[in-house]
Coordinates of C-alpha atoms and ligand atoms in Angstrom, one line a residue:
X1 CA 7.5 7.1 -36.5
X2 CA 6.5 4.6 -33.8
X3 CA 3.4 2.5 -34.5
X4 CA 0.4 3.5 -32.5
X5 CA -1.6 0.3 -32.7
X6 CA -0.3 -2.1 -30.0
X7 CA -0.8 -5.2 -32.2
X8 CA 1.1 -3.7 -35.1
X9 CA 3.8 -2.4 -32.8
X10 CA 4.2 -5.9 -31.3
X11 CA 4.3 -7.4 -34.8
X12 CA 7.0 -5.0 -35.9
X13 CA 9.1 -6.0 -32.9
X14 CA 8.7 -9.7 -33.8
X15 CA 9.7 -9.0 -37.4
X16 CA 12.8 -7.1 -36.2
X17 CA 13.7 -9.9 -33.8
X18 CA 13.1 -12.7 -36.3
X19 CA 15.0 -11.0 -39.1
X20 CA 18.0 -9.4 -37.5
X21 CA 20.4 -7.2 -39.4
X22 CA 18.0 -6.7 -42.3
X23 CA 17.4 -2.9 -42.1
X24 CA 15.9 -2.6 -45.6
X25 CA 13.3 -5.3 -44.9
X26 CA 12.4 -3.6 -41.5
X27 CA 12.0 -0.3 -43.4
X28 CA 9.6 -1.8 -46.0
X29 CA 7.5 -3.7 -43.4
X30 CA 7.3 -0.7 -41.1
X31 CA 6.0 1.6 -43.8
X32 CA 3.2 -0.9 -44.7
X33 CA 2.2 -1.5 -41.1
X34 CA 2.0 2.2 -40.5
X35 CA -0.4 2.5 -43.5
X36 CA -2.5 -0.3 -42.1
X37 CA -3.2 1.4 -38.8
X38 CA -6.6 2.8 -39.9
X39 CA -7.4 -0.4 -41.8
X40 CA -7.2 -2.6 -38.7
X41 CA -9.3 -0.1 -36.8
X42 CA -12.0 -0.5 -39.3
X43 CA -11.5 -4.2 -40.0
X44 CA -10.2 -5.9 -36.8
X45 CA -10.7 -9.3 -38.5
X46 CA -7.4 -8.8 -40.2
X47 CA -5.8 -9.1 -36.8
X48 CA -8.0 -12.0 -35.6
X49 CA -7.5 -14.1 -38.7
X50 CA -3.7 -13.8 -38.5
X51 CA -3.5 -12.4 -42.0
X52 CA -1.0 -9.7 -41.3
X53 CA 1.1 -12.1 -39.2
X54 CA 1.3 -14.5 -42.1
X55 CA 1.9 -11.7 -44.6
X56 CA 5.2 -10.6 -43.1
X57 CA 6.7 -14.1 -43.2
X58 CA 7.8 -15.3 -46.7
X59 CA 6.1 -18.6 -47.8
X60 CA 9.5 -19.9 -48.8
X61 CA 13.2 -18.7 -49.1
X62 CA 15.5 -20.6 -51.3
X63 CA 19.2 -19.9 -50.9
X64 CA 21.9 -21.7 -52.9
X65 CA 25.5 -21.9 -54.1
X66 CA 26.3 -20.7 -57.6
X67 CA 29.7 -22.0 -58.6
X68 CA 31.1 -21.0 -62.0
X69 CA 34.5 -20.8 -63.8
X70 CA 35.9 -17.4 -64.9
X71 CA 37.9 -16.7 -68.0
X72 CA 41.1 -17.5 -66.3
X73 CA 39.9 -21.0 -65.4
X74 CA 39.4 -20.0 -61.7
X75 CA 36.4 -21.2 -59.7
X76 CA 34.2 -18.5 -58.4
X77 CA 31.4 -19.0 -55.9
X78 CA 28.4 -16.6 -55.5
X79 CA 25.2 -16.9 -53.5
X80 CA 21.8 -17.2 -55.1
X81 CA 18.4 -16.4 -53.6
X82 CA 14.7 -16.7 -54.5
X83 CA 12.2 -15.4 -51.9
X84 CA 8.7 -16.8 -52.7
X85 CA 6.9 -14.3 -50.5
X86 CA 3.2 -14.6 -51.2
X87 CA 1.1 -16.5 -53.7
X88 CA -2.4 -15.5 -52.5
X89 CA -3.4 -14.0 -55.8
X90 CA -1.2 -15.7 -58.3
X91 CA 2.1 -17.3 -59.0
X92 CA 5.1 -15.6 -57.4
X93 CA 6.3 -12.9 -59.7
X94 CA 9.2 -10.5 -59.4
X95 CA 12.6 -9.7 -60.8
X96 CA 16.1 -11.1 -60.2
X97 CA 18.8 -8.6 -59.1
X98 CA 22.5 -9.3 -59.8
X99 CA 24.5 -6.8 -57.7
X100 CA 27.4 -7.2 -55.1
X101 CA 25.1 -5.5 -52.5
X102 CA 22.6 -8.3 -52.7
X103 CA 22.0 -10.3 -49.5
X104 CA 18.8 -11.9 -48.0
X105 CA 17.5 -8.6 -46.5
X106 CA 17.6 -6.8 -49.9
X107 CA 15.7 -9.7 -51.6
X108 CA 13.2 -9.8 -48.7
X109 CA 12.4 -6.1 -48.8
X110 CA 12.0 -6.3 -52.6
X111 CA 9.9 -9.4 -52.4
X112 CA 7.7 -7.9 -49.7
X113 CA 7.0 -4.7 -51.6
X114 CA 6.3 -6.8 -54.8
X115 CA 3.3 -8.4 -53.1
X116 CA 1.5 -5.0 -52.8
X117 CA 2.7 -3.7 -56.1
X118 CA 1.6 -6.7 -58.0
X119 CA -1.8 -6.6 -56.4
X120 CA -2.2 -3.0 -57.4
X121 CA -1.7 -3.8 -61.1
X122 CA -5.1 -5.7 -60.9
X123 CA -3.5 -8.7 -62.5
X124 CA -3.2 -12.2 -61.0
X125 CA 0.4 -12.2 -59.8
X126 CA 1.8 -13.0 -56.3
X127 CA 5.0 -11.5 -54.9
X128 CA 8.6 -12.8 -55.2
X129 CA 12.1 -11.7 -55.8
X130 CA 15.5 -13.2 -56.3
X131 CA 19.1 -12.5 -57.3
X132 CA 22.7 -12.9 -56.5
X133 CA 25.7 -11.0 -55.1
X134 CA 27.3 -11.6 -58.6
X135 CA 28.6 -8.4 -60.2
X136 CA 28.1 -8.5 -64.0
X137 CA 30.2 -5.3 -64.3
X138 CA 33.5 -6.0 -66.1
X139 CA 32.7 -9.6 -66.8
X140 CA 32.9 -11.0 -70.3
X141 CA 29.8 -12.3 -72.1
X142 CA 31.1 -15.8 -71.6
X143 CA 31.5 -15.3 -67.9
X144 CA 28.0 -13.9 -67.6
X145 CA 26.6 -16.9 -69.6
X146 CA 28.4 -19.4 -67.4
X147 CA 27.1 -17.7 -64.2
X148 CA 23.5 -17.5 -65.6
X149 CA 23.6 -21.2 -66.5
X150 CA 24.8 -22.2 -63.1
X151 CA 22.3 -19.9 -61.4
X152 CA 19.4 -21.3 -63.4
X153 CA 20.6 -24.9 -62.9
X154 CA 19.5 -24.6 -59.3
X155 CA 16.7 -22.0 -59.7
X156 CA 14.9 -24.2 -62.3
X157 CA 14.0 -26.7 -59.6
X158 CA 11.9 -24.1 -57.9
X159 CA 10.1 -22.0 -60.6
X160 CA 7.6 -22.6 -63.4
X161 CA 5.1 -20.8 -65.5
X162 CA 2.3 -21.5 -63.0
X163 CA 4.6 -21.4 -59.9
X164 CA 7.0 -18.6 -60.0
X165 CA 8.0 -16.4 -62.9
X166 CA 11.2 -14.3 -62.5
X167 CA 12.2 -11.3 -64.7
X168 CA 14.9 -8.7 -64.7
X169 CA 16.0 -6.0 -62.1
X170 CA 19.3 -4.3 -61.5
X171 CA 22.0 -6.1 -63.4
X172 CA 19.6 -8.4 -65.2
X173 CA 18.5 -7.4 -68.7
X174 CA 17.9 -9.0 -72.0
X175 CA 21.3 -10.7 -72.2
X176 CA 20.9 -12.4 -68.8
X177 CA 17.3 -13.4 -69.4
X178 CA 18.3 -15.0 -72.7
X179 CA 21.0 -17.1 -71.1
X180 CA 18.7 -18.2 -68.2
X181 CA 15.7 -19.0 -70.5
X182 CA 18.0 -21.0 -72.8
X183 CA 19.3 -23.0 -69.8
X184 CA 15.8 -23.6 -68.3
X185 CA 14.5 -24.8 -71.6
X186 CA 17.4 -27.2 -72.0
X187 CA 17.2 -28.6 -68.4
X188 CA 13.4 -29.1 -68.4
X189 CA 12.8 -29.8 -72.1
X190 CA 9.9 -27.5 -71.8
X191 CA 9.0 -24.3 -73.7
X192 CA 6.9 -22.2 -71.3
X193 CA 6.7 -18.6 -70.2
X194 CA 8.9 -19.2 -67.1
X195 CA 10.6 -15.9 -67.4
X196 CA 9.4 -12.5 -68.6
X197 CA 11.4 -9.8 -70.3
X198 CA 12.3 -12.4 -73.0
X199 CA 13.5 -11.4 -76.4
X200 CA 10.9 -10.7 -79.1
X201 CA 12.0 -13.7 -81.1
X202 CA 11.3 -16.2 -78.3
X203 CA 8.1 -15.2 -76.5
X204 CA 8.9 -11.7 -75.2
X205 CA 6.3 -8.9 -75.2
X206 CA 6.5 -5.6 -77.1
X207 CA 6.8 -2.7 -74.6
X208 CA 8.3 -4.8 -71.8
X209 CA 11.7 -3.2 -72.3
X210 CA 10.2 0.2 -72.1
X211 CA 7.5 -0.5 -69.6
X212 CA 9.0 0.5 -66.2
X213 CA 10.1 3.9 -67.5
X214 CA 7.0 4.5 -69.7
X215 CA 4.7 3.4 -66.9
X216 CA 6.4 5.7 -64.4
X217 CA 5.7 8.7 -66.7
X218 CA 2.1 7.6 -67.3
X219 CA 1.6 7.5 -63.6
X220 CA 3.4 10.8 -63.0
X221 CA 1.2 12.4 -65.7
X222 CA -1.9 11.1 -63.9
X223 CA -0.7 12.5 -60.6
X224 CA 0.2 15.8 -62.1
X225 CA -3.1 16.0 -64.0
X226 CA -5.1 15.7 -60.8
X227 CA -3.2 18.7 -59.5
X228 CA -3.8 20.7 -62.6
X229 CA -0.2 20.3 -63.8
X230 CA 1.6 18.3 -66.5
X231 CA 4.9 17.0 -67.7
X232 CA 4.8 19.3 -70.7
X233 CA 7.4 22.1 -70.2
X234 CA 8.6 20.7 -66.9
X235 CA 12.3 20.3 -66.1
X236 CA 13.0 16.7 -64.8
X237 CA 15.9 15.2 -62.8
X238 CA 16.4 11.5 -63.3
X239 CA 18.9 9.3 -61.5
X240 CA 20.3 6.0 -62.7
X241 CA 21.1 5.3 -66.4
X242 CA 19.8 1.7 -66.7
X243 CA 16.6 0.3 -68.0
X244 CA 14.2 2.3 -65.8
X245 CA 16.0 5.6 -66.2
X246 CA 16.5 5.4 -70.0
X247 CA 12.9 4.7 -70.8
X248 CA 11.6 7.2 -68.3
X249 CA 13.8 9.8 -70.1
X250 CA 12.4 8.7 -73.4
X251 CA 8.8 9.0 -72.4
X252 CA 9.2 12.1 -70.3
X253 CA 10.8 13.8 -73.4
X254 CA 8.0 12.5 -75.7
X255 CA 5.5 14.0 -73.3
X256 CA 7.2 17.4 -73.6
X257 CA 9.4 17.5 -70.5
X258 CA 13.1 18.4 -70.5
X259 CA 15.2 15.8 -68.7
X260 CA 18.5 17.4 -67.5
X261 CA 20.2 14.7 -65.5
X262 CA 21.2 11.0 -65.4
X263 CA 23.6 9.2 -63.1
X264 CA 25.3 6.0 -62.1
X265 CA 27.0 4.9 -58.9
X266 CA 30.0 7.0 -59.6
X267 CA 28.5 10.4 -60.5
X268 CA 25.9 12.3 -62.5
X269 CA 25.6 14.3 -65.7
X270 CA 23.8 17.6 -66.2
X271 CA 22.9 18.8 -69.7
X272 CA 20.9 22.0 -69.6
X273 CA 19.8 21.4 -73.2
X274 CA 18.1 18.2 -72.3
X275 CA 19.7 14.7 -72.3
X276 CA 20.4 13.3 -75.8
X277 CA 19.1 9.8 -75.4
X278 CA 20.7 8.3 -78.5
X279 CA 24.1 9.1 -76.9
X280 CA 23.0 7.5 -73.6
X281 CA 21.7 4.3 -75.4
X282 CA 25.0 4.0 -77.3
X283 CA 27.1 4.4 -74.1
X284 CA 24.9 2.3 -71.8
X285 CA 23.1 -0.3 -73.9
X286 CA 25.7 -1.0 -76.7
X287 CA 29.0 -0.3 -75.0
X288 CA 28.1 -0.9 -71.4
X289 CA 30.3 2.0 -70.3
X290 CA 30.0 4.7 -67.6
X291 CA 27.7 7.7 -67.8
X292 CA 30.7 10.0 -67.5
X293 CA 31.4 9.2 -71.2
X294 CA 28.4 11.4 -72.1
X295 CA 30.4 14.7 -71.8
X296 CA 32.9 13.4 -74.5
X297 CA 30.0 13.6 -77.0
X298 CA 28.3 16.7 -75.5
X299 CA 31.1 19.0 -74.2
X300 CA 28.4 21.5 -73.1
X301 CA 27.2 19.0 -70.5
X302 CA 28.9 18.6 -67.1
X303 CA 29.9 15.5 -65.2
X304 CA 30.2 15.5 -61.4
X305 CA 31.6 12.8 -59.2
X306 CA 29.2 11.5 -56.5
X307 CA 25.8 10.2 -57.4
X308 CA 23.7 12.0 -54.7
X309 CA 24.7 15.4 -56.2
X310 CA 22.0 14.7 -58.8
X311 CA 19.4 15.9 -56.2
X312 CA 21.0 19.4 -55.9
X313 CA 20.1 20.2 -59.5
X314 CA 17.2 22.6 -59.9
X315 CA 14.1 20.7 -61.2
X316 CA 10.3 20.7 -61.2
X317 CA 10.0 16.9 -61.0
X318 CA 12.4 14.2 -59.7
X319 CA 12.2 10.6 -60.9
X320 CA 14.7 8.5 -58.9
X321 CA 15.5 5.4 -61.0
X322 CA 18.7 4.0 -59.5
X323 CA 18.4 2.1 -56.2
X324 CA 17.1 2.0 -52.6
X325 CA 17.6 4.9 -50.2
X326 CA 19.2 7.1 -52.8
X327 CA 17.3 10.1 -51.6
X328 CA 17.9 10.9 -47.9
X329 CA 16.6 13.7 -45.8
X330 CA 19.3 16.2 -46.9
X331 CA 18.6 15.4 -50.6
X332 CA 14.9 15.7 -50.1
X333 CA 15.4 19.1 -48.5
X334 CA 17.6 20.3 -51.4
X335 CA 14.9 19.2 -53.9
X336 CA 12.2 21.1 -52.0
X337 CA 14.3 24.2 -51.6
X338 CA 14.9 24.2 -55.3
X339 CA 11.2 24.2 -56.0
X340 CA 10.7 20.6 -57.0
X341 CA 6.9 19.9 -56.7
X342 CA 6.6 16.3 -57.7
X343 CA 8.6 13.1 -57.1
X344 CA 7.7 9.7 -58.5
X345 CA 9.8 6.6 -57.7
X346 CA 11.0 4.5 -60.6
X347 CA 13.4 2.6 -58.3
X348 CA 12.2 0.4 -55.4
X349 CA 12.3 2.3 -52.1
X350 CA 14.6 5.1 -53.3
X351 CA 13.4 7.6 -50.7
X352 CA 14.2 7.1 -47.0
X353 CA 11.3 7.5 -44.5
X354 CA 12.8 10.8 -43.5
X355 CA 12.9 12.0 -47.1
X356 CA 9.3 11.0 -47.6
X357 CA 8.4 13.0 -44.5
X358 CA 10.1 16.0 -46.0
X359 CA 8.2 15.7 -49.3
X360 CA 4.9 15.2 -47.5
X361 CA 5.5 18.2 -45.2
X362 CA 6.6 20.3 -48.2
X363 CA 3.4 19.6 -50.1
X364 CA 5.3 17.7 -52.8
X365 CA 3.2 15.3 -55.0
X366 CA 4.7 12.0 -54.1
X367 CA 4.2 8.8 -56.1
X368 CA 5.6 5.8 -54.2
X369 CA 7.4 3.0 -56.0
X370 CA 4.7 0.3 -55.5
X371 CA 2.4 2.4 -57.6
X372 CA 4.7 4.4 -59.8
X373 CA 7.0 1.7 -61.1
X374 CA 4.4 -1.1 -61.3
X375 CA 4.3 -0.7 -65.1
X376 CA 7.3 -3.1 -65.5
X377 CA 5.7 -6.0 -63.7
X378 CA 2.3 -5.2 -65.1
X379 CA 3.7 -5.6 -68.6
X380 CA 5.4 -8.8 -67.5
X381 CA 1.9 -10.1 -66.5
X382 CA 0.8 -9.1 -70.0
X383 CA 3.7 -11.1 -71.4
X384 CA 2.5 -14.1 -69.4
X385 CA -1.0 -13.7 -70.8
X386 CA 0.3 -13.6 -74.3
X387 CA 2.5 -16.7 -73.7
X388 CA -0.6 -18.6 -72.4
X389 CA -2.5 -17.6 -75.5
X390 CA 0.5 -18.3 -77.7
X391 CA -0.2 -15.0 -79.3
X392 CA 1.4 -11.5 -79.5
X393 CA -0.3 -8.1 -79.2
X394 CA 1.1 -5.1 -81.2
X395 CA 3.1 -2.4 -79.6
X396 CA 0.1 -0.1 -79.6
X397 CA -2.1 -2.7 -77.9
X398 CA 0.3 -3.3 -75.1
X399 CA 1.1 0.4 -74.6
X400 CA -2.6 1.2 -74.4
X401 CA -3.1 -1.5 -71.8
X402 CA -0.1 -0.2 -69.8
X403 CA -1.4 3.3 -69.9
X404 CA -4.8 2.2 -68.6
X405 CA -3.3 0.1 -65.8
X406 CA -1.2 3.0 -64.6
X407 CA -4.3 5.3 -64.6
X408 CA -6.2 2.7 -62.7
X409 CA -3.4 2.3 -60.1
X410 CA -3.4 6.1 -59.6
X411 CA -7.2 6.1 -59.2
X412 CA -7.3 3.1 -56.8
X413 CA -4.4 4.4 -54.6
X414 CA -6.0 7.9 -54.4
X415 CA -9.4 6.5 -53.5
X416 CA -8.0 4.2 -50.8
X417 CA -6.2 7.1 -49.3
X418 CA -9.3 9.1 -49.2
X419 CA -11.5 6.3 -47.9
X420 CA -9.2 6.0 -44.8
X421 CA -9.0 9.7 -44.2
X422 CA -5.5 10.4 -45.7
X423 CA -6.5 12.2 -48.9
X424 CA -3.5 12.8 -51.2
X425 CA -1.2 10.3 -49.3
X426 CA -0.4 7.9 -52.1
X427 CA 2.0 6.0 -49.8
X428 CA -0.8 4.9 -47.6
X429 CA -3.2 4.6 -50.5
X430 CA -1.0 2.3 -52.5
X431 CA -0.2 0.1 -49.5
X432 CA -3.8 -0.2 -48.5
X433 CA -5.2 -0.8 -52.0
X434 CA -2.5 -3.4 -52.6
X435 CA -3.1 -5.0 -49.2
X436 CA -6.9 -5.4 -49.4
X437 CA -7.0 -7.9 -52.4
X438 CA -4.2 -10.0 -50.9
X439 CA -5.7 -10.0 -47.4
X440 CA -9.2 -10.9 -48.6
X441 CA -7.8 -13.8 -50.5
X442 CA -5.7 -15.0 -47.6
X443 CA -8.8 -14.8 -45.3
X444 CA -10.6 -17.0 -47.7
X445 CA -7.9 -19.7 -47.5
X446 CA -7.9 -19.8 -43.7
X447 CA -4.6 -20.7 -41.9
X448 CA -2.3 -21.9 -44.8
Ligands
NDP501 P1 19.8 -1.4 -64.4 O1 20.8 -2.5 -63.9 O2 19.4 -1.4 -65.8 O3 20.3 0.0 -64.0 C1 20.6 0.3 -62.7 C2 21.1 1.8 -62.6 O4 21.1 2.2 -61.2 C3 22.5 1.9 -63.1 O5 22.6 3.2 -63.7 C4 23.3 1.8 -61.8 O6 24.6 2.4 -61.9 C5 22.4 2.5 -60.9 N1 22.7 2.0 -59.5 C6 22.6 0.8 -59.1 N2 23.0 0.7 -57.8 C7 23.4 1.9 -57.4 C8 23.9 2.4 -56.2 N3 24.1 1.7 -55.1 N4 24.1 3.8 -56.2 C9 23.9 4.6 -57.3 N5 23.4 4.1 -58.5 C10 23.2 2.8 -58.5 O7 18.5 -1.6 -63.4 P2 17.1 -1.1 -63.6 O8 17.1 0.2 -64.3 O9 16.2 -2.2 -64.1 O10 16.7 -0.8 -62.1 C11 16.7 0.5 -61.5 C12 15.7 0.5 -60.3 O11 14.4 0.3 -60.9 C13 15.9 -0.6 -59.3 O12 15.6 0.0 -58.0 C14 14.9 -1.6 -59.6 O13 14.5 -2.4 -58.6 C15 13.8 -0.7 -60.1 N6 12.8 -1.4 -61.0 C16 13.2 -2.0 -62.2 C17 12.2 -2.6 -62.9 C18 12.5 -3.3 -64.2 O14 11.6 -3.8 -64.9 N7 13.8 -3.4 -64.6 C19 10.8 -2.6 -62.6 C20 10.5 -1.8 -61.4 C21 11.5 -1.3 -60.6 P3 25.9 1.5 -62.0 O15 26.0 1.1 -63.4 O16 27.0 2.4 -61.5 O17 25.7 0.4 -61.0
2IT502 O1 10.7 -4.4 -59.2 C1 10.0 -4.9 -60.2 O2 8.8 -4.7 -60.2 C2 10.7 -5.6 -61.3 N1 12.0 -5.6 -61.2 C3 10.0 -6.2 -62.4 C4 9.5 -7.6 -62.0 C5 8.8 -8.4 -63.1 O3 8.5 -9.5 -62.8 O4 8.7 -7.9 -64.2

């Protein structure tokens, strides 16, 4: 939808012109500016102080060559990125994505969204994101190690426990974090909490592995509770079969739901008896194989080619946990037609603007990514806190804090939506609540 406020419309035009051919970044900025329309009406000082103008421009973008040698002795060259988007409320914080689709526009959209998400957690973390077009799929452990070491050799010059603290995202899990932490420590001769998602033997936090998926379910449960509903007894469709999807499946099942689908970029599985997570963990986490393997262990389940088909399965609740723009208008319509009454985003920006419009028009409870998947980065901030104290909390302690953070995020996003006359619109509520803390801090700093 076109922006009504002339200042915001002009700013959007400038963003598009200054960042050509980056549609994902434009999409993310447009959504936030749309949410800010009633905010600038009420607080015109956010325009006068230039805060929004500064907010859409990254503080710093680092782009570098990542050369490495494959198992055949051949030199390979990838491209590395770190976008240090905004440090108004804390050190840059956000994951690293290793996927062939990565380019500057993807990292910028993720870094931009991370600013608001991180603010919503209530913890002192700024927004950043990084990654590479390196594809870990099909690479040997030794190749992944050499790539990670080369990547960190450059990245180490730009990050630090009080400057910028990366973590995982698509294609970056415990193995990659281990190789990168080892290389950072070696290069800098420094043992600090410079990355999160670390192994438990070297400074990692309990619950960080589970946090994105668990947090997503805690948030979904809060959203459902406010509408007199619950995950208990609900049929849930989940996409993806990585970190976010696996632990969303685990927690949804623990909370009494039946998860019937998972997917990867090739296709999806449907198990009407409920997904057997032990099988999925064996296939995905131990063997690093495709989700289609699942039907070999569970012949009652079906595998279908094509990942978007997952949204044609009848469900009460949908939790997209794969990637950006995986739910388009047609998929959203199929979900609504099948009676789906709640969607919460585990992935970042998985619903297109047209899909969100379909959900909102259809009265579907909609939990946007910045709120719903903030549990991962929130637990990363708890890992940073434990590292600073040189202390570790128990699983139960971290889990209780995560649960409370997700409940607070739901409450703050709902209240912000209500305050600005958009009750029930958590997209606007999350954007506004996240924005306020960052904008107030930036105003205090002046023009910097
Ligand atoms: P993983 O690498 O563990 O898993 C990614 C999953 O998504 C895989 O099943 C992958 O399938 C699938 N996928 C990736 N790209 C595509 C695509 N283009 N089309 C269809 N499926 C695809 O990553 P995560 O689980 O960590 O990340 C999933 C989402 O959650 C991302 O959007 C990420 O930004 C978001 N997120 C992650 C957090 C974290 O802490 N890890 C925190 C908050 C959000 P395949 O194997 O075929 O590529
Ligand atoms: O999108 C995200 O919030 C993440 N990938 C997690 C970032 C983090 O720093 O834990």
